[in-house]
Amino acid sequence: MLTTNPFDDDKLREECGIFGVSGTDGEAAALVALGLHALQHRGQEAAGITTFDGAEFHTHRAMGHVAGNFDRDDVIRALQGNTACGHVRYSTTGETALRNVQPLYADLQSGGFAIAHNGNISNAARLRRELVRRGSIFQSTSDTETIIHLVATSSYRTLLDKFIDALKQVEGAYSLIVMTPEGMIACRDPLGIRPLVMGRLGDAVIFASETVALDVVGATFERAIEPGELVIAQGSQIRSITPFAQMAPRPCIFEYVYFSRPDSISGDKSVYTVRKAIGAQLSVESPVAADLVIPVPDSGTPAAIGYAQASGIPFELGIIRSHYVGRTFIQPGDKVRHLGVKLKHNANRALITGKRVVLVDDSIVRGTTSLKIVQMMRDAGAAEVHMRIASPPTRHSCFYGVDTPERAKLLAAKLDVEGMTDFIHADSLAFISIDGLYKALGQDGRAATRPTHCDACFTGDYPTGLTDQDDISSVDQFTLLAERVS
């Protein structure tokens, strides 16, 4: 089996997308399905929707895209209720299996409990071991289920207090939508690492990972859920509490670089405008004499426009993407496998032959994608191929809900820029600086103030504890020591 998008194979995988609606007139499931369509880029592995009709919870979960699973009338009709939440998934913890597809649901002493989670709990393994020791029986391998068991075993009296007690025991990143018979709760971790916004559709309350999902259902954006805030919706009525100690927010900076759709608003900024500003800053930091600026579609396009406008080099679509090819197809042999990559992307040869080109992409992970793209340009007759990357070198893994390779497989963790240039066979390679990335966000630079975003994948500066990783490292060190002693 071959993924026919060779460029996407070497991207940091989007985390997940969540969407919830409270206080509709009975079309909650249909609204959630539309919202999940808009968030499909955040998770393409599986999708699920849970509704509550005032008496019972109804759930449909399936592997694959929203389309094909939730565009059927019989599925939507079976999901009765005025309250609903949904989830699109790309697994960062837990196996690829239906039992891990969210929303996860459990019958607790207080009634039904459904939860949809974007992020990653960085002490989930340690918590799970303790919960199992105390008698908990897990039904999935997802870190999200840990929250359910912490709620179920909490000694507090009310469900809200049990939920808060559970969240105070977890570390890492989470944006959550929870459904109970008492109402819906939407919340973010105290650092606000993962995004979550709130809007209105008439009297209905809408929660979503990105503002673009509000746009698609016709809702009006009201505001972001604040870091550490819990918003409780009962029908169309809401109230807000902040039960955690206040911390300086550290939202994920990669939302601006790649994860969010360009037509979303993040942190009161247009994602598209920020990406153009990143490209403009990149052109200032790393100019090059060239004839064309070419984006690596589609995520490199806004930054390439910014680079072209700031440098005065013409912008052209030198790589054409087909939007009519599925993700996979059966490959009978290596020769056809090699040809298959052109089904998704192909060089615009008439533009490229004899030209000095600047390729603009959002990031380099393993480097295999960049190698293919550079070779594609050379095969099309490019005289020179220069790569400019709209993020700093990705040298560290993410433990907050983004599926990244282990550090040993990150090209920038193994090689300096000169070595990376040789690896991808480019004439030159340059990344935006970390200060340049902050300047594109309208700040003076990272070094000028305390970092305002989580940029750990670039800097190694993780804003929370990494208990499970520390435990793994301790075991590895013990194993290494034992091997040396023996």
Tab-separated table of N, CA and C in Angstrom, residues 171-260:
chain	number	residue	atom	x	y	z
A	171	GLU	N	-0.813	16.063	33.491
A	171	GLU	CA	0.101	17.068	32.943
A	171	GLU	C	0.080	16.933	31.425
A	172	GLY	N	0.558	17.956	30.742
A	172	GLY	CA	0.594	17.921	29.287
A	172	GLY	C	-0.387	18.890	28.686
A	173	ALA	N	-0.944	18.523	27.548
A	173	ALA	CA	-1.796	19.425	26.780
A	173	ALA	C	-3.167	18.810	26.579
A	174	TYR	N	-4.191	19.617	26.761
A	174	TYR	CA	-5.536	19.124	26.473
A	174	TYR	C	-6.490	20.276	26.195
A	175	SER	N	-7.253	20.118	25.143
A	175	SER	CA	-8.506	20.831	24.964
A	175	SER	C	-9.572	19.752	24.953
A	176	LEU	N	-10.611	19.937	25.758
A	176	LEU	CA	-11.596	18.888	25.980
A	176	LEU	C	-13.008	19.410	25.771
A	177	ILE	N	-13.857	18.557	25.236
A	177	ILE	CA	-15.302	18.756	25.279
A	177	ILE	C	-15.888	17.526	25.946
A	178	VAL	N	-16.619	17.757	27.035
A	178	VAL	CA	-17.195	16.678	27.826
A	178	VAL	C	-18.711	16.845	27.851
A	179	MET	N	-19.425	15.741	27.673
A	179	MET	CA	-20.886	15.736	27.759
A	179	MET	C	-21.328	14.868	28.922
A	180	THR	N	-22.241	15.420	29.730
A	180	THR	CA	-22.850	14.695	30.835
A	180	THR	C	-24.344	15.013	30.829
A	181	PRO	N	-25.140	14.289	31.606
A	181	PRO	CA	-26.561	14.650	31.695
A	181	PRO	C	-26.784	16.071	32.218
A	182	GLU	N	-25.802	16.614	32.927
A	182	GLU	CA	-25.933	17.954	33.500
A	182	GLU	C	-25.583	19.052	32.504
A	183	GLY	N	-24.934	18.701	31.381
A	183	GLY	CA	-24.559	19.714	30.415
A	183	GLY	C	-23.237	19.393	29.749
A	184	MET	N	-22.703	20.388	29.060
A	184	MET	CA	-21.443	20.244	28.323
A	184	MET	C	-20.370	21.108	28.973
A	185	ILE	N	-19.148	20.574	29.024
A	185	ILE	CA	-18.009	21.320	29.560
A	185	ILE	C	-16.945	21.398	28.475
A	186	ALA	N	-16.446	22.598	28.238
A	186	ALA	CA	-15.322	22.791	27.318
A	186	ALA	C	-14.186	23.437	28.102
A	187	CYS	N	-12.978	22.923	27.926
A	187	CYS	CA	-11.865	23.466	28.710
A	187	CYS	C	-10.537	23.299	27.991
A	188	ARG	N	-9.566	24.113	28.435
A	188	ARG	CA	-8.180	24.027	27.947
A	188	ARG	C	-7.247	23.863	29.130
A	189	ASP	N	-6.092	23.285	28.869
A	189	ASP	CA	-5.097	23.141	29.924
A	189	ASP	C	-4.596	24.521	30.356
A	190	PRO	N	-4.001	24.637	31.546
A	190	PRO	CA	-3.614	25.946	32.077
A	190	PRO	C	-2.634	26.727	31.210
A	191	LEU	N	-1.873	26.053	30.344
A	191	LEU	CA	-0.964	26.748	29.440
A	191	LEU	C	-1.608	27.049	28.089
A	192	GLY	N	-2.770	26.486	27.828
A	192	GLY	CA	-3.448	26.744	26.558
A	192	GLY	C	-2.677	26.226	25.357
A	193	ILE	N	-2.002	25.097	25.518
A	193	ILE	CA	-1.147	24.593	24.441
A	193	ILE	C	-1.965	24.257	23.202
A	194	ARG	N	-3.102	23.600	23.391
A	194	ARG	CA	-3.972	23.252	22.270
A	194	ARG	C	-5.116	24.255	22.170
A	195	PRO	N	-5.590	24.531	20.953
A	195	PRO	CA	-6.589	25.593	20.763
A	195	PRO	C	-8.020	25.123	21.028
A	196	LEU	N	-8.894	26.076	21.366
A	196	LEU	CA	-10.322	25.827	21.495
A	196	LEU	C	-11.036	27.176	21.504
A	197	VAL	N	-12.080	27.300	20.684
A	197	VAL	CA	-12.805	28.566	20.571
A	197	VAL	C	-14.293	28.323	20.806
A	198	MET	N	-15.009	29.438	21.036
A	198	MET	CA	-16.440	29.376	21.303
A	198	MET	C	-17.173	30.333	20.378
A	199	GLY	N	-18.357	29.908	19.924
A	199	GLY	CA	-19.181	30.763	19.090
A	199	GLY	C	-20.645	30.549	19.385
A	200	ARG	N	-21.489	31.269	18.642
A	200	ARG	CA	-22.934	31.150	18.795
A	200	ARG	C	-23.585	30.960	17.430
A	201	LEU	N	-24.586	30.107	17.413
A	201	LEU	CA	-25.445	29.930	16.246
A	201	LEU	C	-26.876	30.109	16.739
A	202	GLY	N	-27.415	31.328	16.597
A	202	GLY	CA	-28.667	31.633	17.263
A	202	GLY	C	-28.456	31.572	18.763
A	203	ASP	N	-29.260	30.757	19.441
A	203	ASP	CA	-29.084	30.583	20.888
A	203	ASP	C	-28.094	29.476	21.225
A	204	ALA	N	-27.752	28.643	20.247
A	204	ALA	CA	-26.881	27.493	20.512
A	204	ALA	C	-25.451	27.934	20.774
A	205	VAL	N	-24.789	27.204	21.654
A	205	VAL	CA	-23.373	27.428	21.961
A	205	VAL	C	-22.551	26.429	21.165
A	206	ILE	N	-21.496	26.922	20.518
A	206	ILE	CA	-20.639	26.065	19.695
A	206	ILE	C	-19.207	26.135	20.226
A	207	PHE	N	-18.564	24.974	20.325
A	207	PHE	CA	-17.143	24.902	20.667
A	207	PHE	C	-16.417	24.199	19.523
A	208	ALA	N	-15.216	24.668	19.194
A	208	ALA	CA	-14.489	24.061	18.080
A	208	ALA	C	-12.990	24.298	18.245
A	209	SER	N	-12.202	23.419	17.609
A	209	SER	CA	-10.751	23.567	17.650
A	209	SER	C	-10.284	24.802	16.884
A	210	GLU	N	-11.032	25.168	15.819
A	210	GLU	CA	-10.636	26.319	15.002
A	210	GLU	C	-11.853	27.127	14.589
A	211	THR	N	-11.640	28.405	14.320
A	211	THR	CA	-12.739	29.279	13.923
A	211	THR	C	-13.327	28.896	12.574
A	212	VAL	N	-12.545	28.233	11.713
A	212	VAL	CA	-13.068	27.859	10.407
A	212	VAL	C	-14.269	26.925	10.548
A	213	ALA	N	-14.317	26.115	11.590
A	213	ALA	CA	-15.450	25.223	11.810
A	213	ALA	C	-16.694	26.013	12.187
A	214	LEU	N	-16.517	27.135	12.887
A	214	LEU	CA	-17.651	28.012	13.165
A	214	LEU	C	-18.179	28.613	11.872
A	215	ASP	N	-17.259	29.029	11.002
A	215	ASP	CA	-17.663	29.619	9.727
A	215	ASP	C	-18.518	28.662	8.916
A	216	VAL	N	-18.107	27.410	8.875
A	216	VAL	CA	-18.777	26.427	8.028
A	216	VAL	C	-20.221	26.195	8.458
A	217	VAL	N	-20.495	26.229	9.774
A	217	VAL	CA	-21.866	26.001	10.247
A	217	VAL	C	-22.657	27.295	10.380
A	218	GLY	N	-22.035	28.424	10.023
A	218	GLY	CA	-22.732	29.703	10.081
A	218	GLY	C	-22.769	30.334	11.453
A	219	ALA	N	-21.885	29.869	12.358
A	219	ALA	CA	-21.850	30.421	13.715
A	219	ALA	C	-20.991	31.675	13.769
A	220	THR	N	-21.238	32.497	14.761
A	220	THR	CA	-20.467	33.717	14.994
A	220	THR	C	-19.401	33.457	16.051
A	221	PHE	N	-18.179	33.777	15.722
A	221	PHE	CA	-17.078	33.608	16.678
A	221	PHE	C	-17.234	34.609	17.817
A	222	GLU	N	-17.180	34.119	19.060
A	222	GLU	CA	-17.237	34.996	20.213
A	222	GLU	C	-15.867	35.227	20.835
A	223	ARG	N	-15.173	34.129	21.164
A	223	ARG	CA	-13.859	34.270	21.781
A	223	ARG	C	-13.200	32.915	21.894
A	224	ALA	N	-11.916	32.939	22.223
A	224	ALA	CA	-11.211	31.705	22.550
A	224	ALA	C	-11.527	31.307	23.984
A	225	ILE	N	-11.569	30.021	24.230
A	225	ILE	CA	-11.587	29.538	25.612
A	225	ILE	C	-10.215	29.860	26.199
A	226	GLU	N	-10.184	30.497	27.348
A	226	GLU	CA	-8.905	30.922	27.918
A	226	GLU	C	-8.139	29.728	28.490
A	227	PRO	N	-6.816	29.802	28.523
A	227	PRO	CA	-6.046	28.739	29.172
A	227	PRO	C	-6.491	28.542	30.619
A	228	GLY	N	-6.734	27.290	30.977
A	228	GLY	CA	-7.160	26.991	32.338
A	228	GLY	C	-8.624	27.265	32.623
A	229	GLU	N	-9.392	27.645	31.623
A	229	GLU	CA	-10.807	27.978	31.820
A	229	GLU	C	-11.697	26.772	31.532
A	230	LEU	N	-12.742	26.616	32.321
A	230	LEU	CA	-13.805	25.667	32.054
A	230	LEU	C	-15.076	26.446	31.759
A	231	VAL	N	-15.669	26.200	30.605
A	231	VAL	CA	-16.953	26.807	30.262
A	231	VAL	C	-18.011	25.721	30.338
A	232	ILE	N	-19.012	25.944	31.190
A	232	ILE	CA	-20.079	24.961	31.378
A	232	ILE	C	-21.308	25.467	30.647
A	233	ALA	N	-21.791	24.679	29.682
A	233	ALA	CA	-22.979	25.040	28.910
A	233	ALA	C	-24.127	24.127	29.313
A	234	GLN	N	-25.238	24.723	29.694
A	234	GLN	CA	-26.471	23.991	29.973
A	234	GLN	C	-27.527	24.554	29.035
A	235	GLY	N	-27.772	23.814	27.951
A	235	GLY	CA	-28.588	24.372	26.889
A	235	GLY	C	-27.853	25.526	26.254
A	236	SER	N	-28.492	26.686	26.174
A	236	SER	CA	-27.859	27.866	25.588
A	236	SER	C	-27.216	28.768	26.634
A	237	GLN	N	-27.306	28.377	27.895
A	237	GLN	CA	-26.741	29.186	28.976
A	237	GLN	C	-25.328	28.708	29.310
A	238	ILE	N	-24.425	29.652	29.573
A	238	ILE	CA	-23.057	29.281	29.908
A	238	ILE	C	-22.598	29.989	31.176
A	239	ARG	N	-21.648	29.365	31.833
A	239	ARG	CA	-20.921	30.021	32.919
A	239	ARG	C	-19.478	29.570	32.854
A	240	SER	N	-18.597	30.369	33.416
A	240	SER	CA	-17.158	30.116	33.298
A	240	SER	C	-16.517	30.061	34.674
A	241	ILE	N	-15.596	29.117	34.846
A	241	ILE	CA	-14.806	29.048	36.069
A	241	ILE	C	-13.347	28.826	35.700
A	242	THR	N	-12.456	29.247	36.583
A	242	THR	CA	-11.010	29.052	36.373
A	242	THR	C	-10.429	28.441	37.651
A	243	PRO	N	-10.460	27.111	37.747
A	243	PRO	CA	-10.083	26.447	38.999
A	243	PRO	C	-8.581	26.218	39.175
A	244	PHE	N	-7.766	26.582	38.173
A	244	PHE	CA	-6.336	26.291	38.250
A	244	PHE	C	-5.532	27.548	38.573
A	245	ALA	N	-4.355	27.341	39.112
A	245	ALA	CA	-3.448	28.458	39.341
A	245	ALA	C	-3.093	29.111	38.014
A	246	GLN	N	-3.077	30.429	37.978
A	246	GLN	CA	-2.809	31.146	36.738
A	246	GLN	C	-1.358	30.952	36.306
A	247	MET	N	-1.179	30.716	34.994
A	247	MET	CA	0.149	30.511	34.428
A	247	MET	C	0.276	31.355	33.167
A	248	ALA	N	1.500	31.669	32.791
A	248	ALA	CA	1.730	32.384	31.536
A	248	ALA	C	1.420	31.441	30.375
A	249	PRO	N	0.485	31.799	29.479
A	249	PRO	CA	0.081	30.885	28.405
A	249	PRO	C	1.234	30.531	27.468
A	250	ARG	N	1.184	29.326	26.913
A	250	ARG	CA	2.182	28.876	25.940
A	250	ARG	C	1.485	28.096	24.815
A	251	PRO	N	0.602	28.736	24.028
A	251	PRO	CA	-0.053	28.017	22.934
A	251	PRO	C	0.954	27.542	21.896
A	252	CYS	N	0.615	26.466	21.207
A	252	CYS	CA	1.505	25.852	20.223
A	252	CYS	C	1.763	26.803	19.057
A	253	ILE	N	3.023	27.121	18.808
A	253	ILE	CA	3.368	28.044	17.729
A	253	ILE	C	3.219	27.387	16.361
A	254	PHE	N	3.220	26.044	16.328
A	254	PHE	CA	3.126	25.348	15.047
A	254	PHE	C	1.720	25.433	14.452
A	255	GLU	N	0.739	25.864	15.259
A	255	GLU	CA	-0.578	26.131	14.697
A	255	GLU	C	-0.469	27.178	13.587
A	256	TYR	N	0.371	28.174	13.778
A	256	TYR	CA	0.559	29.212	12.767
A	256	TYR	C	1.359	28.710	11.570
A	257	VAL	N	2.286	27.814	11.827
A	257	VAL	CA	3.163	27.333	10.759
A	257	VAL	C	2.446	26.349	9.850
A	258	TYR	N	1.658	25.434	10.438
A	258	TYR	CA	1.150	24.326	9.635
A	258	TYR	C	-0.223	23.797	10.034
A	259	PHE	N	-0.491	23.587	11.322
A	259	PHE	CA	-1.648	22.800	11.716
A	259	PHE	C	-2.980	23.444	11.350
A	260	SER	N	-3.161	24.706	11.712
A	260	SER	CA	-4.452	25.350	11.478
A	260	SER	C	-4.681	25.607	9.996
